[in-house]
Amino acid sequence: MLDVAGLVAGYGRVTVLGGISMQAGGFGNVGLFGPNGHGKTTLLRAVSGLLKPRGGSIRFDGEDITGLSPRAIVGKGLIHVPQGNTLFPDLTIADCLALGAYSPRARPHEAANQEKVLALFPKLRERWRQRVRTLSGGERQMVSIGTALMSHPKLLVLDEPTLGLAPKIKDELCRSVLDISKSGVPLIVVEQDVEFLLELSKHLYFINHGQMETEIKPGESLAHSDIMAMYFGH
Amino acid sequence: MSAAELTDAQDRRAPAGAAPVGPGRLPWRREAVAMLVGFAVLALLPFVFTDSYSRHVLIMVFIYAVVASNWDLSLGYGGVFNFGHIALFGIGVYAYSLLTKLAGMDPWIAMAAGGVSAVVAAVAVTIPILRLKGIYIILVTFGFAQLVMQVIISQSEYTGGTQGLVRIPTLYVFDHNMVRDAKFAYFYIALGLLVLSTVFLRAFVRSRAGISIVALRDNEEYAVSRGISLVRQRLITLAASAFFTGVAGAFYAAYQRNASVEVFGMSLATIILSMVLLGGTGTIYGAIIAAFVLTVFSEAMADFGAWRPMITAVLILVVMLAYPGGIFGMLKSATGVFSRRWSPPS
Amino acid sequence: MNTAADILFGGLFQGSLYAMMAVGLALVWTTIGVFNFSHGVFMMLGAYLAWQFVAWGLPAYVAFPLAVAVMAGAGWLLQATVVRPLIGRANLVLVVVITTLAAGSLIENGALVVWGPRSKQVPPLLEGNIALGGIGVSLHQIAIIVITPIILAALWFFLTRTRLGLALRAVAQNEDASRLVGLNVTMLYALAFGIAAALAALAGIFLGGYRFMTPVMGADPLLKALIVVVFGGISSISGPIFAAYVIGFFEAICSYYFGLYWTPALLFAALILTLMVKPEGLFTSGRSRGLA
């Protein structure tokens, strides 16, 4: 579904991604992992159009989306939940979810998607009129993911959804992410927690120095020691 | 860690290309030679331009250059958006006018008093903005300028109100005739003012105090945690930027021989601020070069009448849109004379 | 009785004008994070356009809305030329101050060339005077006092109850997140500027029906609007509206008891005191858009 080929991207004089390639969405979920500062977030920002790629191509659903605006990409159903769940601090949960359904593609499904989101995160119903800034980290992440689901995703991209959360909340959120996956939306998930990624997907990429250093295809096994070796050198 | 150690650390390790360090990174000897050559060239100009009109334009360039380059100290280096800077100039104008005309003070002493008055006013306006940030500083200092103007207008029995003051006593140099020398003496007084002001500003920004205010601008929390006092440095910055601005105002009053509240107006503020920004902030020299370019350009447009401010506005817009680094950045990239290490903050 | 009526009426009238101006400034600030220093010039241009349309023979009820609509377009044009290309610059706030000042100077001097320095007046919204509470009041001023809250309420409704208004508030809070839900950030910036310019034009028509117009008529209202947003805080729309009326009444009271000359000085003193006690403005809930 998503096909990234030879993608080059960076900020100012710095090139972060030096020709990276990956496929996702065609056969289940995809997990990305690797040390911080090596291009995972940059890759996702380029895919969702926040960052204009300098080279390479991105195809989604058979169409070339390289260099399109985020709005156009959202319109095609590729939805990105960025890292850090800052969202809109002074909007209520109701406002955020309404904004999620802003694109014409998502508008007809608004009511149905809202039901789904509230079934997935019942807590949001309790806090319906509360501002995002007053919510806990876990609740904000729920609003972030909920807002993305309101955009009626064909492919959902999550950038470290459990970053900085307490273990109990993290487990809860991981279960919700698995539920989303079961409901038929393929995911691309960036996570430091490889155990969670393995639960989610049999197809992982290890990103290092702006490159796809290792691809683990479904069927290939992966031991904990292998992962350690990837992070700390062979 | 003290400011001194910060200085040492920066001297040892030259910052990388785009590092936003304001103070001069050029060796001071080379800068002193360049400055000397530059001012020597300026000092020879009256022998090339012997008519009083050309000299008048140059005198105005020097006055604007002093005001703009001092503004660059608080704005470009200190990062304090003091929109009352132009009021400091106005305070110099009125302090000189009132002291010489009403109190009968000696013009030269009154000129220094103009500078001191501006410093006092700068300290007064700094107190309410000490706790403020960014846009609030713009608004309060802008309001301060308006307040000063309103007070001057309301005290019309002394200040002449909106009519202004005329026949203000002028400067004297022994018994040299200031009127019949085609502005020869005024030229050198104005140039002397610019030289003193520029040497002061460059020495200030290269000093520990200068480096500490840049540290505050770039990372306030870090600088404060390193022992730099925000309150003291902000007061020093604004007071330092005020003195020569006030003296320039006093000189302007002595030279024009009249004072009006127009010196507080938005149009003058826009022109001077354009010089600071067009020149490229955080360089001092940029503002001086831009003062030259804009003033001469504006004079060259004198025949266009009402179109002149419009053409100037378009020029400002074009440069601002096309050259983020200002004229100074433009010259630098064009000539490559200055090392890349010495880059103004973008 | 006369005193109370004078103050009440003066406060409401000035407050209305300040509110119309300040809301536009605040809207642009919260959405884009810049201050538009040509806002006062928008006000002037709106008034002159209205005058011009009336002079061409259009009836006021056509000329006024037309002037407002043209100014909305002018606001869009201004942001597209001197604001939008600068987004992303490190010292955006400062650069936009100078580009909007320069653009304002261009428009102001253009108006001087086109219309000349002679004072003009647009027809009032309503002709005639009535006696209220012992003082004579023009119907034009009454109309302004009544219309302004209606327009501000409509704006508030738009911002809080419609999806487009919601989008405008969202862009103000997080630009990247706004893009990721598919908002057209460029269009929303233009919209904020357009609305602000339209409100300024309306304020200009209000003022131009009451006082003589000059090409520099926008300077003082701009200053007052700046003071209002400092008082009210710049992170919301309701804060500046309240502050506008507070300042309107403050001025009415000051000029009644201390005279017109001392009013600006007293206002500024009050402003400084306010900022020393509450640096984020009087009516804020704590959020502020950081300065770049």
Coordinates of N, CA, C and O in Angstrom, one line a residue, chain B residues 75 81 83 125 127-128 131-136 138-147 150-151 153-156 266 269-270 273-274 277 281 306-307 309-311 313-314 316-317 319-324 345-346, chain C residues 29 35 37 81-82 85-86 89-91 93-95 97-103 105-106 109-110 112-113 220 222-223 226-227 229-230 233-234 261-262 264-266 268 271-272 275-277 279-281 284 288 291:
Chain B
L75 N 18.4 45.7 20.3 CA 17.6 44.8 19.5 C 18.3 43.6 19.0 O 18.0 42.4 19.3
F81 N 13.1 44.1 22.3 CA 12.4 44.8 21.3 C 12.0 46.2 21.9 O 10.9 46.4 22.2
F83 N 10.8 49.4 21.4 CA 10.2 50.3 20.4 C 10.2 51.7 20.9 O 9.7 52.6 20.2
V125 N 12.2 53.0 31.6 CA 11.3 52.1 30.8 C 11.7 50.7 31.0 O 10.9 49.8 30.8
I127 N 12.5 49.2 33.8 CA 11.9 48.6 35.0 C 10.6 47.9 34.8 O 10.4 46.7 35.1
P128 N 9.6 48.5 34.1 CA 8.4 47.7 33.9 C 8.5 46.5 32.9 O 7.7 45.6 32.9
R131 N 10.2 41.9 33.7 CA 9.5 40.6 33.8 C 8.8 40.2 32.5 O 8.3 39.1 32.5
L132 N 8.9 41.1 31.6 CA 8.1 40.8 30.4 C 8.9 40.1 29.3 O 10.1 40.1 29.3
K133 N 8.2 39.5 28.3 CA 8.8 38.8 27.2 C 8.3 39.3 25.9 O 7.1 39.7 25.8
G134 N 9.1 39.2 24.9 CA 8.7 39.4 23.5 C 7.8 40.5 23.2 O 8.1 41.6 23.4
I135 N 6.6 40.1 22.7 CA 5.7 41.0 22.2 C 5.2 42.0 23.2 O 4.9 43.2 22.9
Y136 N 5.2 41.6 24.5 CA 4.7 42.6 25.5 C 5.7 43.7 25.7 O 5.4 44.8 26.0
I138 N 7.5 44.9 23.2 CA 7.2 45.8 22.1 C 6.1 46.8 22.5 O 6.1 48.0 22.3
L139 N 5.0 46.2 23.0 CA 3.8 47.0 23.3 C 4.1 48.1 24.4 O 3.7 49.2 24.3
V140 N 4.8 47.7 25.5 CA 5.0 48.6 26.6 C 5.9 49.7 26.1 O 5.7 50.9 26.4
T141 N 7.0 49.4 25.4 CA 8.0 50.4 25.0 C 7.3 51.3 24.0 O 7.6 52.5 23.9
F142 N 6.5 50.7 23.1 CA 5.8 51.5 22.1 C 4.9 52.5 22.9 O 4.8 53.7 22.5
G143 N 4.2 52.0 23.9 CA 3.3 52.9 24.7 C 4.2 54.0 25.4 O 3.7 55.1 25.5
F144 N 5.3 53.6 25.8 CA 6.2 54.6 26.5 C 6.5 55.7 25.6 O 6.5 56.9 26.0
A145 N 6.9 55.4 24.3 CA 7.2 56.5 23.4 C 6.0 57.4 23.2 O 6.2 58.6 23.2
Q146 N 4.8 56.8 23.1 CA 3.6 57.6 23.0 C 3.4 58.5 24.2 O 3.0 59.7 24.1
L147 N 3.7 57.9 25.4 CA 3.5 58.6 26.6 C 4.4 59.9 26.7 O 3.9 61.0 27.0
Q150 N 3.0 62.5 24.5 CA 1.8 63.1 25.0 C 2.1 64.1 26.1 O 1.5 65.2 26.2
V151 N 3.1 63.7 26.9 CA 3.5 64.6 28.0 C 4.1 65.9 27.4 O 3.8 67.0 27.9
I153 N 3.5 67.2 24.5 CA 2.4 68.0 23.9 C 1.6 68.7 25.0 O 1.3 69.9 24.8
S154 N 1.4 68.0 26.1 CA 0.5 68.6 27.1 C 1.2 69.8 27.8 O 0.5 70.7 28.4
Q155 N 2.5 69.8 27.9 CA 3.2 70.8 28.6 C 3.6 71.9 27.6 O 4.8 72.3 27.5
S156 N 2.6 72.5 27.0 CA 2.9 73.3 25.8 C 3.6 74.6 26.2 O 4.2 75.3 25.4
M266 N 5.7 57.7 14.1 CA 5.9 56.4 13.5 C 6.7 56.4 12.3 O 7.4 55.4 12.0
A269 N 10.3 56.4 13.3 CA 10.6 55.1 13.9 C 10.7 54.0 12.8 O 11.6 53.1 12.9
T270 N 9.8 54.0 11.8 CA 9.8 53.0 10.8 C 11.2 53.1 10.0 O 11.8 52.1 9.7
L273 N 14.1 51.9 12.2 CA 14.0 50.4 12.4 C 14.3 49.7 11.1 O 15.0 48.7 11.2
S274 N 13.9 50.3 10.0 CA 14.3 49.6 8.7 C 15.8 49.6 8.6 O 16.3 48.6 8.0
L277 N 17.1 46.7 10.6 CA 16.7 45.4 10.1 C 17.3 45.2 8.7 O 17.7 44.1 8.3
T281 N 20.6 42.5 11.7 CA 20.8 42.8 13.1 C 22.0 42.1 13.7 O 22.5 41.1 13.1
A306 N 5.4 63.1 -3.0 CA 4.6 62.2 -2.2 C 4.9 60.8 -2.5 O 4.6 59.9 -1.7
W307 N 5.5 60.5 -3.7 CA 5.9 59.1 -4.0 C 7.1 58.6 -3.3 O 7.3 57.4 -3.2
P309 N 8.1 58.4 0.0 CA 7.9 57.4 1.1 C 7.4 56.1 0.5 O 7.7 55.0 1.1
M310 N 6.6 56.1 -0.6 CA 6.1 54.9 -1.1 C 7.3 54.1 -1.7 O 7.3 52.9 -1.6
I311 N 8.1 54.8 -2.4 CA 9.3 54.1 -3.1 C 10.2 53.5 -2.0 O 10.6 52.4 -2.1
A313 N 9.2 52.6 1.0 CA 8.5 51.4 1.6 C 8.7 50.2 0.7 O 9.0 49.1 1.2
V314 N 8.6 50.4 -0.6 CA 8.8 49.3 -1.5 C 10.2 48.7 -1.4 O 10.4 47.5 -1.4
I316 N 12.2 48.8 1.2 CA 12.3 48.1 2.4 C 11.7 46.7 2.3 O 12.3 45.7 2.6
L317 N 10.5 46.6 1.7 CA 9.8 45.4 1.5 C 10.6 44.4 0.7 O 10.8 43.2 1.0
V319 N 13.9 44.3 0.1 CA 15.1 43.8 0.7 C 14.7 42.8 1.8 O 15.3 41.8 2.0
M320 N 13.7 43.2 2.6 CA 13.3 42.3 3.7 C 12.8 40.9 3.1 O 13.1 39.9 3.7
L321 N 12.1 40.9 2.0 CA 11.6 39.7 1.5 C 12.7 38.9 0.8 O 12.7 37.7 0.9
A322 N 13.6 39.6 0.2 CA 14.6 38.9 -0.7 C 15.9 38.5 0.1 O 16.5 37.5 -0.2
Y323 N 16.2 39.4 1.1 CA 17.5 39.1 1.8 C 17.3 39.0 3.3 O 17.3 40.0 4.0
P324 N 17.1 37.8 3.8 CA 16.9 37.6 5.2 C 18.0 38.2 6.1 O 17.8 38.7 7.2
P345 N 23.1 36.8 13.5 CA 22.1 35.8 13.7 C 21.0 36.0 12.6 O 20.8 37.1 12.2
S346 N 20.6 34.9 12.0 CA 19.6 35.0 11.0 C 18.2 35.3 11.5 O 18.0 34.9 12.7
Chain C
W29 N -2.9 37.7 15.7 CA -1.8 37.2 16.6 C -2.0 35.7 17.0 O -1.1 34.9 16.9
F35 N 2.2 40.4 14.8 CA 1.4 41.6 15.0 C 1.3 42.3 13.7 O 2.3 42.6 13.0
F37 N 1.0 45.6 12.0 CA 1.1 47.0 12.3 C 0.5 47.9 11.2 O 0.5 49.1 11.2
T81 N 1.4 38.7 0.5 CA 2.6 39.4 -0.1 C 3.7 39.6 1.0 O 4.9 39.4 0.8
V82 N 3.3 40.1 2.2 CA 4.3 40.6 3.1 C 4.4 39.7 4.4 O 5.2 40.0 5.3
P85 N 5.2 34.9 2.9 CA 6.6 34.5 2.4 C 7.6 34.4 3.6 O 8.7 33.9 3.4
L86 N 7.3 35.1 4.7 CA 8.3 35.2 5.8 C 8.1 34.1 6.8 O 9.0 33.9 7.7
R89 N 10.9 32.2 9.2 CA 12.1 33.0 9.5 C 12.3 33.0 11.0 O 11.3 33.1 11.8
A90 N 13.5 33.0 11.5 CA 13.8 33.0 12.9 C 13.2 34.2 13.6 O 12.6 34.0 14.7
N91 N 13.4 35.3 13.1 CA 12.9 36.5 13.8 C 11.6 37.1 13.1 O 11.4 38.2 12.9
V93 N 8.5 37.6 14.1 CA 7.7 38.7 14.7 C 8.2 40.1 14.3 O 7.5 41.0 13.9
L94 N 9.6 40.2 14.5 CA 10.2 41.5 14.2 C 10.1 41.9 12.7 O 9.8 43.0 12.4
V95 N 10.4 40.9 11.9 CA 10.4 41.2 10.4 C 9.0 41.6 10.0 O 8.9 42.5 9.2
V97 N 6.8 43.0 11.8 CA 6.5 44.4 12.3 C 7.0 45.3 11.2 O 6.3 46.2 10.8
I98 N 8.2 45.1 10.7 CA 8.7 46.1 9.8 C 8.1 46.0 8.4 O 7.8 47.0 7.8
T99 N 7.7 44.8 7.9 CA 7.1 44.7 6.6 C 5.7 45.2 6.7 O 5.2 45.9 5.7
T100 N 5.0 45.0 7.8 CA 3.6 45.6 7.9 C 3.7 47.1 8.0 O 2.8 47.8 7.5
L101 N 4.7 47.6 8.8 CA 4.8 49.0 8.9 C 5.1 49.6 7.5 O 4.5 50.6 7.1
A102 N 6.0 49.0 6.8 CA 6.3 49.5 5.4 C 5.1 49.4 4.5 O 4.8 50.4 3.8
A103 N 4.4 48.3 4.5 CA 3.2 48.2 3.7 C 2.2 49.2 4.1 O 1.5 49.9 3.3
S105 N 2.9 52.2 5.4 CA 3.4 53.5 4.9 C 3.1 53.6 3.4 O 2.7 54.7 3.0
L106 N 3.2 52.5 2.7 CA 2.9 52.5 1.3 C 1.4 52.9 1.0 O 1.1 53.7 0.2
N109 N 0.6 56.6 2.2 CA 1.0 57.6 1.3 C 0.3 57.5 0.0 O 0.0 58.5 -0.7
G110 N -0.1 56.2 -0.4 CA -0.9 56.0 -1.6 C -2.3 56.7 -1.4 O -2.8 57.4 -2.3
L112 N -2.9 59.3 0.4 CA -2.6 60.7 0.3 C -2.5 61.2 -1.1 O -3.0 62.2 -1.5
V113 N -1.9 60.4 -2.0 CA -1.8 60.7 -3.4 C -3.1 60.7 -4.1 O -3.5 61.5 -4.8
D220 N -3.8 56.4 15.8 CA -4.2 56.4 17.2 C -5.0 55.2 17.6 O -4.8 54.5 18.6
L222 N -4.8 52.3 16.3 CA -3.9 51.1 16.3 C -3.2 51.1 17.7 O -3.1 50.0 18.3
L223 N -2.7 52.3 18.1 CA -2.1 52.3 19.4 C -3.0 51.8 20.5 O -2.7 51.0 21.4
L226 N -3.5 48.2 20.4 CA -2.3 47.5 21.0 C -2.4 47.5 22.5 O -2.2 46.5 23.2
I227 N -2.8 48.6 23.1 CA -2.9 48.7 24.6 C -4.0 47.7 25.0 O -3.8 47.0 26.0
V229 N -5.0 45.0 23.6 CA -4.6 43.5 23.6 C -3.6 43.2 24.7 O -3.6 42.1 25.2
V230 N -2.8 44.2 25.1 CA -1.9 44.0 26.3 C -2.8 43.8 27.5 O -2.5 42.9 28.3
G233 N -4.8 40.5 27.2 CA -4.1 39.3 26.8 C -4.4 39.0 25.4 O -5.4 39.3 24.8
I234 N -3.4 38.4 24.7 CA -3.5 38.2 23.3 C -3.8 36.8 22.9 O -3.7 36.4 21.8
Y261 N -5.9 65.7 28.2 CA -4.4 65.6 28.0 C -3.8 64.6 28.9 O -2.8 63.9 28.5
W262 N -4.3 64.4 30.1 CA -3.7 63.5 31.0 C -4.2 62.1 30.8 O -3.6 61.1 31.4
P264 N -4.0 59.8 28.3 CA -3.0 58.8 27.8 C -2.0 58.5 28.8 O -1.6 57.3 29.0
A265 N -1.5 59.5 29.6 CA -0.5 59.2 30.6 C -1.1 58.3 31.7 O -0.4 57.4 32.1
L266 N -2.3 58.6 32.1 CA -2.9 57.7 33.1 C -3.1 56.3 32.6 O -2.9 55.3 33.3
F268 N -1.4 54.8 30.4 CA -0.1 54.1 30.3 C 0.3 53.7 31.7 O 0.9 52.6 31.8
L271 N -1.5 50.7 32.6 CA -1.0 49.6 31.8 C 0.3 49.0 32.4 O 0.4 47.8 32.6
I272 N 1.2 49.9 32.8 CA 2.4 49.4 33.4 C 2.2 48.7 34.7 O 2.7 47.6 35.0
L275 N 0.8 45.3 34.0 CA 1.8 44.3 33.5 C 2.7 43.9 34.6 O 3.2 42.8 34.6
M276 N 3.0 44.8 35.6 CA 3.9 44.4 36.6 C 3.2 43.4 37.5 O 3.9 42.5 38.1
V277 N 1.9 43.5 37.7 CA 1.2 42.5 38.5 C 0.9 41.3 37.8 O 1.1 40.1 38.2
P279 N 1.8 39.9 34.2 CA 2.5 40.1 32.9 C 1.7 39.5 31.7 O 2.1 39.8 30.5
E280 N 0.8 38.6 31.9 CA 0.1 38.0 30.7 C -1.2 38.7 30.4 O -1.9 38.2 29.6
G281 N -1.4 39.8 31.0 CA -2.7 40.5 30.7 C -3.7 40.2 31.7 O -3.6 39.3 32.5
T284 N -6.6 36.7 31.1 CA -6.1 35.5 30.5 C -6.2 34.3 31.4 O -6.3 34.4 32.6
S288 N -0.3 31.4 26.6 CA 0.1 32.5 25.7 C 0.8 31.9 24.6 O 1.5 30.9 24.8
L291 N 6.6 33.8 21.8 CA 7.2 34.6 20.8 C 8.3 33.8 20.1 O 9.2 33.3 20.8

